[in-house]
PDB file of C-alpha atoms in Angstrom:
ATOM      1  CA  MET A   1     128.234 113.247 116.019  1.00  0.00           C
ATOM      2  CA  LYS A   2     125.166 112.186 117.516  1.00  0.00           C
ATOM      3  CA  ASP A   3     125.702 109.354 120.664  1.00  0.00           C
ATOM      4  CA  LEU A   4     123.262 105.988 119.806  1.00  0.00           C
ATOM      5  CA  THR A   5     125.338 104.173 122.220  1.00  0.00           C
ATOM      6  CA  GLY A   6     122.665 101.049 122.558  1.00  0.00           C
ATOM      7  CA  LYS A   7     120.968 101.875 118.917  1.00  0.00           C
ATOM      8  CA  LYS A   8     120.633  98.329 116.981  1.00  0.00           C
ATOM      9  CA  VAL A   9     120.045  98.653 113.102  1.00  0.00           C
ATOM     10  CA  LEU A  10     119.588  95.935 111.172  1.00  0.00           C
ATOM     11  CA  MET A  11     121.260  96.034 107.668  1.00  0.00           C
ATOM     12  CA  VAL A  12     119.190  93.401 104.932  1.00  0.00           C
ATOM     13  CA  ILE A  13     121.848  93.109 102.188  1.00  0.00           C
ATOM     14  CA  ALA A  14     120.632  90.401  99.030  1.00  0.00           C
ATOM     15  CA  ARG A  15     122.507  87.171  98.883  1.00  0.00           C
ATOM     16  CA  ASN A  16     124.032  88.684  95.831  1.00  0.00           C
ATOM     17  CA  LYS A  17     125.099  91.351  94.080  1.00  0.00           C
ATOM     18  CA  PHE A  18     124.336  93.944  96.805  1.00  0.00           C
ATOM     19  CA  ARG A  19     125.959  97.354  96.488  1.00  0.00           C
ATOM     20  CA  ASP A  20     129.259  97.510  98.514  1.00  0.00           C
ATOM     21  CA  GLU A  21     128.984 101.183  98.956  1.00  0.00           C
ATOM     22  CA  GLU A  22     125.474 101.158 100.081  1.00  0.00           C
ATOM     23  CA  TYR A  23     126.210  98.990 102.993  1.00  0.00           C
ATOM     24  CA  LEU A  24     129.706 100.149 103.757  1.00  0.00           C
ATOM     25  CA  GLU A  25     128.763 103.724 103.745  1.00  0.00           C
ATOM     26  CA  PRO A  26     125.928 104.030 106.066  1.00  0.00           C
ATOM     27  CA  ARG A  27     127.699 101.261 107.977  1.00  0.00           C
ATOM     28  CA  LYS A  28     130.748 103.165 109.292  1.00  0.00           C
ATOM     29  CA  VAL A  29     128.264 106.413 109.629  1.00  0.00           C
ATOM     30  CA  LEU A  30     126.207 104.590 111.757  1.00  0.00           C
ATOM     31  CA  GLU A  31     128.930 102.503 113.751  1.00  0.00           C
ATOM     32  CA  ALA A  32     130.918 106.250 114.238  1.00  0.00           C
ATOM     33  CA  ALA A  33     127.776 107.324 115.989  1.00  0.00           C
ATOM     34  CA  GLY A  34     128.215 104.125 118.539  1.00  0.00           C
ATOM     35  CA  VAL A  35     125.031 102.284 116.680  1.00  0.00           C
ATOM     36  CA  ILE A  36     125.501  97.890 116.854  1.00  0.00           C
ATOM     37  CA  ILE A  37     125.167  96.671 113.416  1.00  0.00           C
ATOM     38  CA  THR A  38     123.373  93.369 112.097  1.00  0.00           C
ATOM     39  CA  VAL A  39     123.540  92.004 108.990  1.00  0.00           C
ATOM     40  CA  ALA A  40     120.845  89.834 107.520  1.00  0.00           C
ATOM     41  CA  SER A  41     119.991  87.621 104.643  1.00  0.00           C
ATOM     42  CA  SER A  42     117.510  85.195 102.777  1.00  0.00           C
ATOM     43  CA  SER A  43     121.142  83.369 103.003  1.00  0.00           C
ATOM     44  CA  LEU A  44     123.824  82.891 105.989  1.00  0.00           C
ATOM     45  CA  ASN A  45     126.471  81.543 103.242  1.00  0.00           C
ATOM     46  CA  THR A  46     128.891  84.153 102.512  1.00  0.00           C
ATOM     47  CA  ALA A  47     127.045  87.352 100.462  1.00  0.00           C
ATOM     48  CA  GLU A  48     128.837  88.852  97.682  1.00  0.00           C
ATOM     49  CA  GLY A  49     128.664  92.802  96.266  1.00  0.00           C
ATOM     50  CA  VAL A  50     128.702  94.207  93.175  1.00  0.00           C
ATOM     51  CA  LEU A  51     132.421  94.946  93.430  1.00  0.00           C
ATOM     52  CA  GLY A  52     133.509  91.717  95.239  1.00  0.00           C
ATOM     53  CA  LEU A  53     133.285  92.849  99.034  1.00  0.00           C
ATOM     54  CA  ASN A  54     132.477  89.579 100.918  1.00  0.00           C
ATOM     55  CA  VAL A  55     129.841  89.902 103.756  1.00  0.00           C
ATOM     56  CA  LYS A  56     128.935  86.975 106.320  1.00  0.00           C
ATOM     57  CA  PRO A  57     124.730  87.807 107.553  1.00  0.00           C
ATOM     58  CA  ASP A  58     124.773  87.338 110.759  1.00  0.00           C
ATOM     59  CA  VAL A  59     120.908  86.020 110.859  1.00  0.00           C
ATOM     60  CA  LEU A  60     117.940  85.035 107.932  1.00  0.00           C
ATOM     61  CA  ILE A  61     115.747  87.387 107.207  1.00  0.00           C
ATOM     62  CA  GLY A  62     112.910  84.885 108.731  1.00  0.00           C
ATOM     63  CA  ASP A  63     114.172  84.473 112.289  1.00  0.00           C
ATOM     64  CA  VAL A  64     114.173  88.173 112.988  1.00  0.00           C
ATOM     65  CA  LYS A  65     112.857  90.148 115.557  1.00  0.00           C
ATOM     66  CA  GLU A  66     111.607  94.161 115.021  1.00  0.00           C
ATOM     67  CA  GLY A  67     111.871  94.100 118.757  1.00  0.00           C
ATOM     68  CA  ASP A  68     115.133  93.624 118.972  1.00  0.00           C
ATOM     69  CA  TYR A  69     116.246  96.774 116.639  1.00  0.00           C
ATOM     70  CA  ASP A  70     115.319 100.417 116.542  1.00  0.00           C
ATOM     71  CA  GLY A  71     115.679 100.708 112.651  1.00  0.00           C
ATOM     72  CA  ILE A  72     116.114  98.827 109.578  1.00  0.00           C
ATOM     73  CA  VAL A  73     118.289  99.588 106.296  1.00  0.00           C
ATOM     74  CA  PHE A  74     117.087  97.557 103.009  1.00  0.00           C
ATOM     75  CA  VAL A  75     120.517  97.877 100.927  1.00  0.00           C
ATOM     76  CA  GLY A  76     120.304  98.322  96.893  1.00  0.00           C
ATOM     77  CA  GLY A  77     122.648  97.050  94.298  1.00  0.00           C
ATOM     78  CA  GLY A  78     121.177  94.196  91.772  1.00  0.00           C
ATOM     79  CA  GLY A  79     120.320  91.637  93.915  1.00  0.00           C
ATOM     80  CA  ALA A  80     118.413  93.528  95.927  1.00  0.00           C
ATOM     81  CA  SER A  81     115.557  92.992  93.332  1.00  0.00           C
ATOM     82  CA  GLU A  82     115.119  89.552  95.563  1.00  0.00           C
ATOM     83  CA  TYR A  83     112.592  91.156  98.384  1.00  0.00           C
ATOM     84  CA  PHE A  84     110.456  93.185  96.060  1.00  0.00           C
ATOM     85  CA  ASP A  85     107.988  90.118  95.661  1.00  0.00           C
ATOM     86  CA  ASN A  86     109.191  88.571  99.224  1.00  0.00           C
ATOM     87  CA  PRO A  87     106.411  87.859 101.798  1.00  0.00           C
ATOM     88  CA  VAL A  88     109.053  88.166 104.761  1.00  0.00           C
ATOM     89  CA  ALA A  89     110.852  91.195 103.345  1.00  0.00           C
ATOM     90  CA  HIS A  90     107.237  93.362 103.220  1.00  0.00           C
ATOM     91  CA  LYS A  91     105.665  91.881 107.183  1.00  0.00           C
ATOM     92  CA  LEU A  92     109.571  93.410 108.306  1.00  0.00           C
ATOM     93  CA  ALA A  93     109.291  96.850 106.675  1.00  0.00           C
ATOM     94  CA  ARG A  94     105.670  96.954 107.921  1.00  0.00           C
ATOM     95  CA  ASN A  95     106.684  95.584 111.096  1.00  0.00           C
ATOM     96  CA  PHE A  96     109.505  98.545 111.947  1.00  0.00           C
ATOM     97  CA  PHE A  97     106.824 100.987 109.865  1.00  0.00           C
ATOM     98  CA  GLU A  98     104.192 100.447 112.712  1.00  0.00           C
ATOM     99  CA  HIS A  99     106.469 100.902 115.253  1.00  0.00           C
ATOM    100  CA  GLY A 100     107.720 104.218 114.165  1.00  0.00           C
ATOM    101  CA  LYS A 101     110.685 102.734 113.263  1.00  0.00           C
ATOM    102  CA  LEU A 102     113.323 103.892 111.219  1.00  0.00           C
ATOM    103  CA  THR A 103     112.564 102.237 107.680  1.00  0.00           C
ATOM    104  CA  SER A 104     114.668 102.825 105.038  1.00  0.00           C
ATOM    105  CA  ALA A 105     116.232 101.261 101.345  1.00  0.00           C
ATOM    106  CA  ILE A 106     118.951 103.070  99.029  1.00  0.00           C
ATOM    107  CA  CYS A 107     119.093 102.446  95.134  1.00  0.00           C
ATOM    108  CA  ILE A 108     116.223  99.944  94.294  1.00  0.00           C
ATOM    109  CA  ALA A 109     115.524  98.308  97.440  1.00  0.00           C
ATOM    110  CA  PRO A 110     113.138 101.757  98.269  1.00  0.00           C
ATOM    111  CA  ALA A 111     110.644  98.683  95.385  1.00  0.00           C
ATOM    112  CA  THR A 112     110.401  96.519  98.655  1.00  0.00           C
ATOM    113  CA  LEU A 113     108.942  98.826 101.183  1.00  0.00           C
ATOM    114  CA  ALA A 114     106.676 100.389  98.161  1.00  0.00           C
ATOM    115  CA  ASN A 115     105.347  97.055  97.762  1.00  0.00           C
ATOM    116  CA  ALA A 116     105.184  96.303 101.306  1.00  0.00           C
ATOM    117  CA  GLY A 117     102.698  99.232 101.124  1.00  0.00           C
ATOM    118  CA  VAL A 118     105.116 101.164 103.664  1.00  0.00           C
ATOM    119  CA  LEU A 119     105.215 104.103 101.037  1.00  0.00           C
ATOM    120  CA  LYS A 120     101.870 105.119 100.056  1.00  0.00           C
ATOM    121  CA  ASP A 121     101.267 108.680 100.346  1.00  0.00           C
ATOM    122  CA  LYS A 122     104.782 109.092 101.771  1.00  0.00           C
ATOM    123  CA  ARG A 123     107.733 110.981 100.049  1.00  0.00           C
ATOM    124  CA  ALA A 124     110.460 108.804  98.287  1.00  0.00           C
ATOM    125  CA  THR A 125     113.217 108.437  96.170  1.00  0.00           C
ATOM    126  CA  ALA A 126     114.667 105.776  94.605  1.00  0.00           C
ATOM    127  CA  PHE A 127     117.454 105.000  91.783  1.00  0.00           C
ATOM    128  CA  PRO A 128     115.154 105.717  88.533  1.00  0.00           C
ATOM    129  CA  SER A 129     114.785 101.824  87.570  1.00  0.00           C
ATOM    130  CA  SER A 130     112.791 101.297  90.834  1.00  0.00           C
ATOM    131  CA  GLU A 131     110.361 104.769  90.437  1.00  0.00           C
ATOM    132  CA  GLY A 132     107.730 103.091  88.765  1.00  0.00           C
ATOM    133  CA  ALA A 133     107.122 100.490  91.735  1.00  0.00           C
ATOM    134  CA  LEU A 134     106.665 104.111  94.077  1.00  0.00           C
ATOM    135  CA  ASN A 135     104.356 105.117  91.438  1.00  0.00           C
ATOM    136  CA  THR A 136     102.281 102.544  91.508  1.00  0.00           C
ATOM    137  CA  HIS A 137     101.944 102.235  94.959  1.00  0.00           C
ATOM    138  CA  GLY A 138     101.242 105.426  95.850  1.00  0.00           C
ATOM    139  CA  ALA A 139     104.820 106.937  96.848  1.00  0.00           C
ATOM    140  CA  ILE A 140     105.485 110.301  96.364  1.00  0.00           C
ATOM    141  CA  VAL A 141     108.752 110.430  94.052  1.00  0.00           C
ATOM    142  CA  ILE A 142     110.735 113.404  94.807  1.00  0.00           C
ATOM    143  CA  LYS A 143     114.285 113.387  92.826  1.00  0.00           C
ATOM    144  CA  ASP A 144     116.459 114.459  95.523  1.00  0.00           C
ATOM    145  CA  ASP A 145     119.237 111.987  96.704  1.00  0.00           C
ATOM    146  CA  VAL A 146     118.081 111.686 100.249  1.00  0.00           C
ATOM    147  CA  VAL A 147     114.250 112.392 100.989  1.00  0.00           C
ATOM    148  CA  THR A 148     113.145 111.607 104.861  1.00  0.00           C
ATOM    149  CA  ASP A 149     109.306 111.161 105.256  1.00  0.00           C
ATOM    150  CA  GLY A 150     109.009 111.035 109.269  1.00  0.00           C
ATOM    151  CA  LYS A 151     111.009 108.107 110.434  1.00  0.00           C
ATOM    152  CA  ILE A 152     111.229 106.822 106.549  1.00  0.00           C
ATOM    153  CA  VAL A 153     114.464 107.670 105.036  1.00  0.00           C
ATOM    154  CA  THR A 154     115.347 106.069 100.920  1.00  0.00           C
ATOM    155  CA  ALA A 155     118.312 107.433  98.540  1.00  0.00           C
ATOM    156  CA  VAL A 156     118.842 107.304  95.555  1.00  0.00           C
ATOM    157  CA  GLY A 157     121.965 105.252  94.928  1.00  0.00           C
ATOM    158  CA  PRO A 158     125.873 104.901  95.437  1.00  0.00           C
ATOM    159  CA  SER A 159     126.686 108.578  95.117  1.00  0.00           C
ATOM    160  CA  ALA A 160     124.110 109.150  98.042  1.00  0.00           C
ATOM    161  CA  ALA A 161     125.479 106.387 100.328  1.00  0.00           C
ATOM    162  CA  LYS A 162     126.931 108.603 103.185  1.00  0.00           C
ATOM    163  CA  LYS A 163     124.739 111.174 103.148  1.00  0.00           C
ATOM    164  CA  PHE A 164     121.775 108.440 103.308  1.00  0.00           C
ATOM    165  CA  GLY A 165     123.999 107.148 106.377  1.00  0.00           C
ATOM    166  CA  GLU A 166     124.403 110.721 108.132  1.00  0.00           C
ATOM    167  CA  LYS A 167     120.627 111.040 107.866  1.00  0.00           C
ATOM    168  CA  LEU A 168     120.126 107.432 109.081  1.00  0.00           C
ATOM    169  CA  VAL A 169     121.797 108.552 112.240  1.00  0.00           C
ATOM    170  CA  ASP A 170     119.269 112.019 112.263  1.00  0.00           C
ATOM    171  CA  VAL A 171     116.570 109.729 111.825  1.00  0.00           C
ATOM    172  CA  ILE A 172     117.167 107.359 114.930  1.00  0.00           C
ATOM    173  CA  SER A 173     118.065 110.176 116.891  1.00  0.00           C
ATOM    174  CA  SER A 174     115.050 112.224 117.063  1.00  0.00           C
TER     175      SER A 174
END
């Protein structure tokens, strides 16, 4: 296991209906490598996952300073659609990408990256219902569990959550 002690990653969850394992699995893998996790959302109220997990966000997405983190993870689940057309989420994604930092999303959340313009001409994957957004915004859609293109990591859904977390560790350490 790589030692990423001192690295910091922001995990963005929906205020409701984020996918529990897409939050828990990558978080476990990142924390096992020494990464400090901060959770952001559009509300500071306790967020509830699809399977009932309750998570209290640490910060509002509008208050995040990209310079404080080494990477960003947009967690999927049905509620993640709240960020598809959210200008604050788009700006965050672009800032991380433009500064050469880990910029990642799982399940339907890669649509947020696509809509932000981050996936143009980049290889990416997403849950099938979000592939249209990726195509519309010029991504090269790859049918695989986890796809990496430079510092961008995308994953297809909950079944790939652990593998996604492992790839996040690889990219942060590179």
